[in-house]
Coordinates of C-alpha atoms in Angstrom, one line a residue:
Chain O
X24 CA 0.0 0.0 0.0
X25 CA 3.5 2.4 0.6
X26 CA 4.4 1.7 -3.1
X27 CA 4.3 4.1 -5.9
X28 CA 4.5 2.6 -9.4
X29 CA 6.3 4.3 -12.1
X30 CA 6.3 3.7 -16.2
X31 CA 8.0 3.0 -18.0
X32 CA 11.4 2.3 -16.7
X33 CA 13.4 3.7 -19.5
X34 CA 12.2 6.5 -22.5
X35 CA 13.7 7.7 -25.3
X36 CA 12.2 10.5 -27.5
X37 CA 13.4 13.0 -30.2
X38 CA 14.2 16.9 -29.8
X39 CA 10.8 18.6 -29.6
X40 CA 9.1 15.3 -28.3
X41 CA 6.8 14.9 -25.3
X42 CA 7.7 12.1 -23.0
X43 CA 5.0 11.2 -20.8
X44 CA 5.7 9.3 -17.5
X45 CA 3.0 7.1 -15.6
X46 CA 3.2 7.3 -11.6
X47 CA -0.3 5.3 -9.5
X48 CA -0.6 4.9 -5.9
X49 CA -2.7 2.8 -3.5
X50 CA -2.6 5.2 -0.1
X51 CA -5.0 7.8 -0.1
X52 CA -3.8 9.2 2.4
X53 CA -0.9 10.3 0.3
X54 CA -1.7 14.1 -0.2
X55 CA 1.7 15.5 -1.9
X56 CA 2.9 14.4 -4.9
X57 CA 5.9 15.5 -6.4
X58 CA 8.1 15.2 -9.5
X59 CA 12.1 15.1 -9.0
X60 CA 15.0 15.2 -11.9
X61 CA 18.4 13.8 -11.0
X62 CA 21.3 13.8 -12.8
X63 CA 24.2 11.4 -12.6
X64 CA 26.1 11.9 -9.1
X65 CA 23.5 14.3 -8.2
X66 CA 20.8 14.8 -5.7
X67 CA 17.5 15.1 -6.5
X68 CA 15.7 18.6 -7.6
X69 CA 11.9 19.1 -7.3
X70 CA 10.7 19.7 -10.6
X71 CA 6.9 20.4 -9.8
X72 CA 4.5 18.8 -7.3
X73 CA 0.7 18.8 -6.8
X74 CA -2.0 18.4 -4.6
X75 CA -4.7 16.2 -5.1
X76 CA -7.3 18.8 -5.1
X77 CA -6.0 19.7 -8.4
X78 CA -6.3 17.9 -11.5
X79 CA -3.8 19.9 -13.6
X80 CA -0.6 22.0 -12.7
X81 CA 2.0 23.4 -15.2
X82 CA 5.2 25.4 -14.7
X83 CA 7.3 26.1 -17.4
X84 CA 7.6 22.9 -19.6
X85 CA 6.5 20.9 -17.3
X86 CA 3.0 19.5 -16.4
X87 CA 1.8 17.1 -14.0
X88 CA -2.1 15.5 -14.7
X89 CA -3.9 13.8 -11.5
X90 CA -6.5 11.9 -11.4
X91 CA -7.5 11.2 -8.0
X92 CA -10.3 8.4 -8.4
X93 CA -8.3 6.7 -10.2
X94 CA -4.7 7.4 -8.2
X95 CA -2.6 8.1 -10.8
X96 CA -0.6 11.1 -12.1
X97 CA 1.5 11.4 -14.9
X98 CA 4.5 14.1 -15.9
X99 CA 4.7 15.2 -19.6
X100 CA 7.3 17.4 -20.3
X101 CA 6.5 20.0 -23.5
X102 CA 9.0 20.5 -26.4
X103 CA 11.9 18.5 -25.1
X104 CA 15.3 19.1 -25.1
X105 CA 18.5 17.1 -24.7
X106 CA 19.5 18.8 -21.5
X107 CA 16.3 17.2 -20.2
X108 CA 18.1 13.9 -20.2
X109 CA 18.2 12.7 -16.9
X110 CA 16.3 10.2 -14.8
X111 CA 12.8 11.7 -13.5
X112 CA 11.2 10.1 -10.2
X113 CA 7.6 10.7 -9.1
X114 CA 7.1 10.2 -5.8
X115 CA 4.3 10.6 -2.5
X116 CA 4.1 11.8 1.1
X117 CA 1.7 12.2 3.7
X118 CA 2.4 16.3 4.5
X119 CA 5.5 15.8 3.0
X120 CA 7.2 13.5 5.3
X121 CA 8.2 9.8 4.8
X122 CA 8.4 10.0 1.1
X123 CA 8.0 7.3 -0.9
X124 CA 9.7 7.8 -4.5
X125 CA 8.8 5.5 -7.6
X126 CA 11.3 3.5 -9.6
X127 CA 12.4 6.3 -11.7
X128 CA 12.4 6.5 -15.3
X129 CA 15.4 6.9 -17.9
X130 CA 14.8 9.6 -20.3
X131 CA 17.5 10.3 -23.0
X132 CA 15.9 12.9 -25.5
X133 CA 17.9 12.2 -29.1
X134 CA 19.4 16.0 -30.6
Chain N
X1 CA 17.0 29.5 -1.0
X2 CA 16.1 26.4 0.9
X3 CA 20.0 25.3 0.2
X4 CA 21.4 22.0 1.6
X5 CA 25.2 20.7 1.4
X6 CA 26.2 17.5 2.5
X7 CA 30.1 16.8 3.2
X8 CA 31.9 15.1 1.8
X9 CA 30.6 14.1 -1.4
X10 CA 32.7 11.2 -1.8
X11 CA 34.5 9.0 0.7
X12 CA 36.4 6.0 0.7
X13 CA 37.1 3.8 3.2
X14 CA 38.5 0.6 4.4
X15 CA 36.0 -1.9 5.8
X16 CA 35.5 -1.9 9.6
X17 CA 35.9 1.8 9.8
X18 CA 33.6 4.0 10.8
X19 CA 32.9 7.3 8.4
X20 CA 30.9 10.3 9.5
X21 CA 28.4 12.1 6.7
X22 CA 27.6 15.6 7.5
X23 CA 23.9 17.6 6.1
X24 CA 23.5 21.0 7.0
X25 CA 20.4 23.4 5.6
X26 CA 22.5 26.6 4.5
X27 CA 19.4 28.9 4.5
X28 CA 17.3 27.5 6.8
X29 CA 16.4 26.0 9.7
X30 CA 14.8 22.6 9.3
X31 CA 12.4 21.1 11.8
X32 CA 13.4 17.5 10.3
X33 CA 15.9 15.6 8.1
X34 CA 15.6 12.7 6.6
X35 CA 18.2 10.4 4.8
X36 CA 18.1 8.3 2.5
X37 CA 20.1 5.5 0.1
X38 CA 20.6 5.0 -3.5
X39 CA 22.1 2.2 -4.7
X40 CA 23.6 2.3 -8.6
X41 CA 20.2 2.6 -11.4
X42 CA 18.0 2.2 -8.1
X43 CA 15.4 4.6 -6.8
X44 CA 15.7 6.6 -3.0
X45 CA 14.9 4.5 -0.2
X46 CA 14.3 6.8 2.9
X47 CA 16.6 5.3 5.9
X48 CA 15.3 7.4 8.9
X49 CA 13.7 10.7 10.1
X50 CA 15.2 13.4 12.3
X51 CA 14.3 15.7 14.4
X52 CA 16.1 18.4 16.4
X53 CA 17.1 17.2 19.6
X54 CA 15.0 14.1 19.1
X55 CA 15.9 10.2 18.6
X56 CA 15.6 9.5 15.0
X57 CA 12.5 6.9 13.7
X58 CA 14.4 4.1 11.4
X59 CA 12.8 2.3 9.1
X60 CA 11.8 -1.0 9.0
X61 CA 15.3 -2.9 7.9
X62 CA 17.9 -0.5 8.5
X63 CA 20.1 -1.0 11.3
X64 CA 20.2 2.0 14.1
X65 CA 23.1 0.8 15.8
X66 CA 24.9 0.7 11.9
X67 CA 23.6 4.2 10.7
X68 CA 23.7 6.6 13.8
X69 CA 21.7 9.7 13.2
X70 CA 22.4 12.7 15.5
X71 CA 20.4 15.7 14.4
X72 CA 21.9 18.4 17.0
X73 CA 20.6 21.6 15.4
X74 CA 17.8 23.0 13.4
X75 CA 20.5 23.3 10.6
X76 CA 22.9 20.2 11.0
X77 CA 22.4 16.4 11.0
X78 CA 24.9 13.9 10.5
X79 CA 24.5 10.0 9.2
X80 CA 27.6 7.7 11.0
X81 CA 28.4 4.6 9.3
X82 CA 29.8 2.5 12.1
X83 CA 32.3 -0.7 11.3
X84 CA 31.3 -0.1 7.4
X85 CA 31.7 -2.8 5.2
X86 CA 31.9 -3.6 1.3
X87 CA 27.7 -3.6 1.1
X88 CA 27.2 -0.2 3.2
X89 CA 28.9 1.6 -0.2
X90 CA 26.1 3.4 -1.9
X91 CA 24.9 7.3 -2.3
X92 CA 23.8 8.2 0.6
X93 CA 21.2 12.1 0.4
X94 CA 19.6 13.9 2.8
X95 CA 16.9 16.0 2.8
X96 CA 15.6 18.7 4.8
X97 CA 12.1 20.3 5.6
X98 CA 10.4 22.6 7.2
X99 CA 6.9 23.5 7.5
X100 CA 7.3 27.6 7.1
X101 CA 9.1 27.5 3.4
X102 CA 6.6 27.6 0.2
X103 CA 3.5 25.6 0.8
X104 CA 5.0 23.7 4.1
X105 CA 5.1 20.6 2.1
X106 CA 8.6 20.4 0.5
X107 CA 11.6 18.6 1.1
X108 CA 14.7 19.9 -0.4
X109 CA 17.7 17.6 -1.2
X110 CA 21.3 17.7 -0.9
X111 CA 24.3 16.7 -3.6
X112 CA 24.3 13.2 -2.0
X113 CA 27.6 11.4 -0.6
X114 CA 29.2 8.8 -2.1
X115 CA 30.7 6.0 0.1
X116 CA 32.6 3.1 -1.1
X117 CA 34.3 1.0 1.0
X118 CA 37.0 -1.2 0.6

């Protein structure tokens, strides 16, 4: 019931592309969800998170769709670039403590 | 803002040693810390939460006499890997929080510590 799911596990999409990426959850008492980007030998960075009282949040190239009957939210990232090449975990928290982070997926954006 | 550093960010040492992995919020003052592990291609697995002046909470699996947590400030906690062996090398973050910055919900990362022992 902790897990989060994540799909797919790897991604690979052209210059201008939109990768989607699949997160779903069991815990409904899960009421943060946010998006992270790491980069080799890096920490995590918070890309964009959402609440679940909101379907729909974008910032910047970046937009996260939830749908909370059927717990699942998805990342799609607009007009994608190479530098966005990284590996992109979704992730869950109650209140933002004891975060539980998916799988993470591998996206390589081809030039 | 909302900065955290860990030091170092990479260690090596010989197995049976003991190494000490410092996280400080720069900018902040965090109310808890949390730490977590990485191994290679894997996702974060949260190790324990930390709160100022408090006993950490493990979690289930993780070894509390292994990995001691002290978290003696609102802006330093440290992660002690005692009598390390081969299996304990991994990238080990922490994270920081704190319920007054942006919507209260946040946890903000630091560049992660690489351990390998030998």
């Amino acid at each position: 019931q902790q897990q989060v799911k994540q799909s797919p596990q790897s991604l690979i999409v052209q210059k201008g592309g939109i990768p989607i990426i699949n997160c779903a959850y069991e815990n409904t008492a899960f009421d943060y969800f946010p998006w992270y980007q790491q980069f080799p030998g890096k920490g995590p960075a918070l890309l964009i998170a959402i609440r679940p009282d909101v379907s729909e949040k974008k910032e910047g190239r970046f937009t996260i769709s939830f749908n909370k009957s059927a717990k699942q939210f998805s990342l799609h990232i607009m007009d994608s670039q190479p530098g966005d090449s990284a590996t992109y975990f979704c992730a869950a928290s109650v209140g933002g403590f004891k975060t539980i982070f998916g799988a993470g997926t591998r996206l390589f954006v081809k030039a | 803002g909302a900065v955290v550093s860990q030091h170092p960010s990479w260690v090596i040492c010989k197995s049976g040693t003991s190494v000490k992995i410092e996280c400080r919020s720069l900018d902040f003052q965090a109310t808890t810390m949390f730490w977590y592990r990485q191994f290679p291609k894997q996702s974060l697995m949260l190790m324990a939460t930390s709160n100022e002046g408090s006993k950490a909470t493990y979690e289930q699996g993780v070894e509390k006499d292994k990995f001691l947590i002290n978290h003696a400030s609102l802006t330093l906690s440290t992660l002690t890997v005692t009598s390390a062996h081969p299996e304990d090398s991994s990238f080990y973050i922490c994270s920081a929080h704190t319920p007054g910055l942006a919507t209260g919900y946040e946890q903000y990362f630091g560049p992660g510590t690489r351990l390998t022992v030998t």
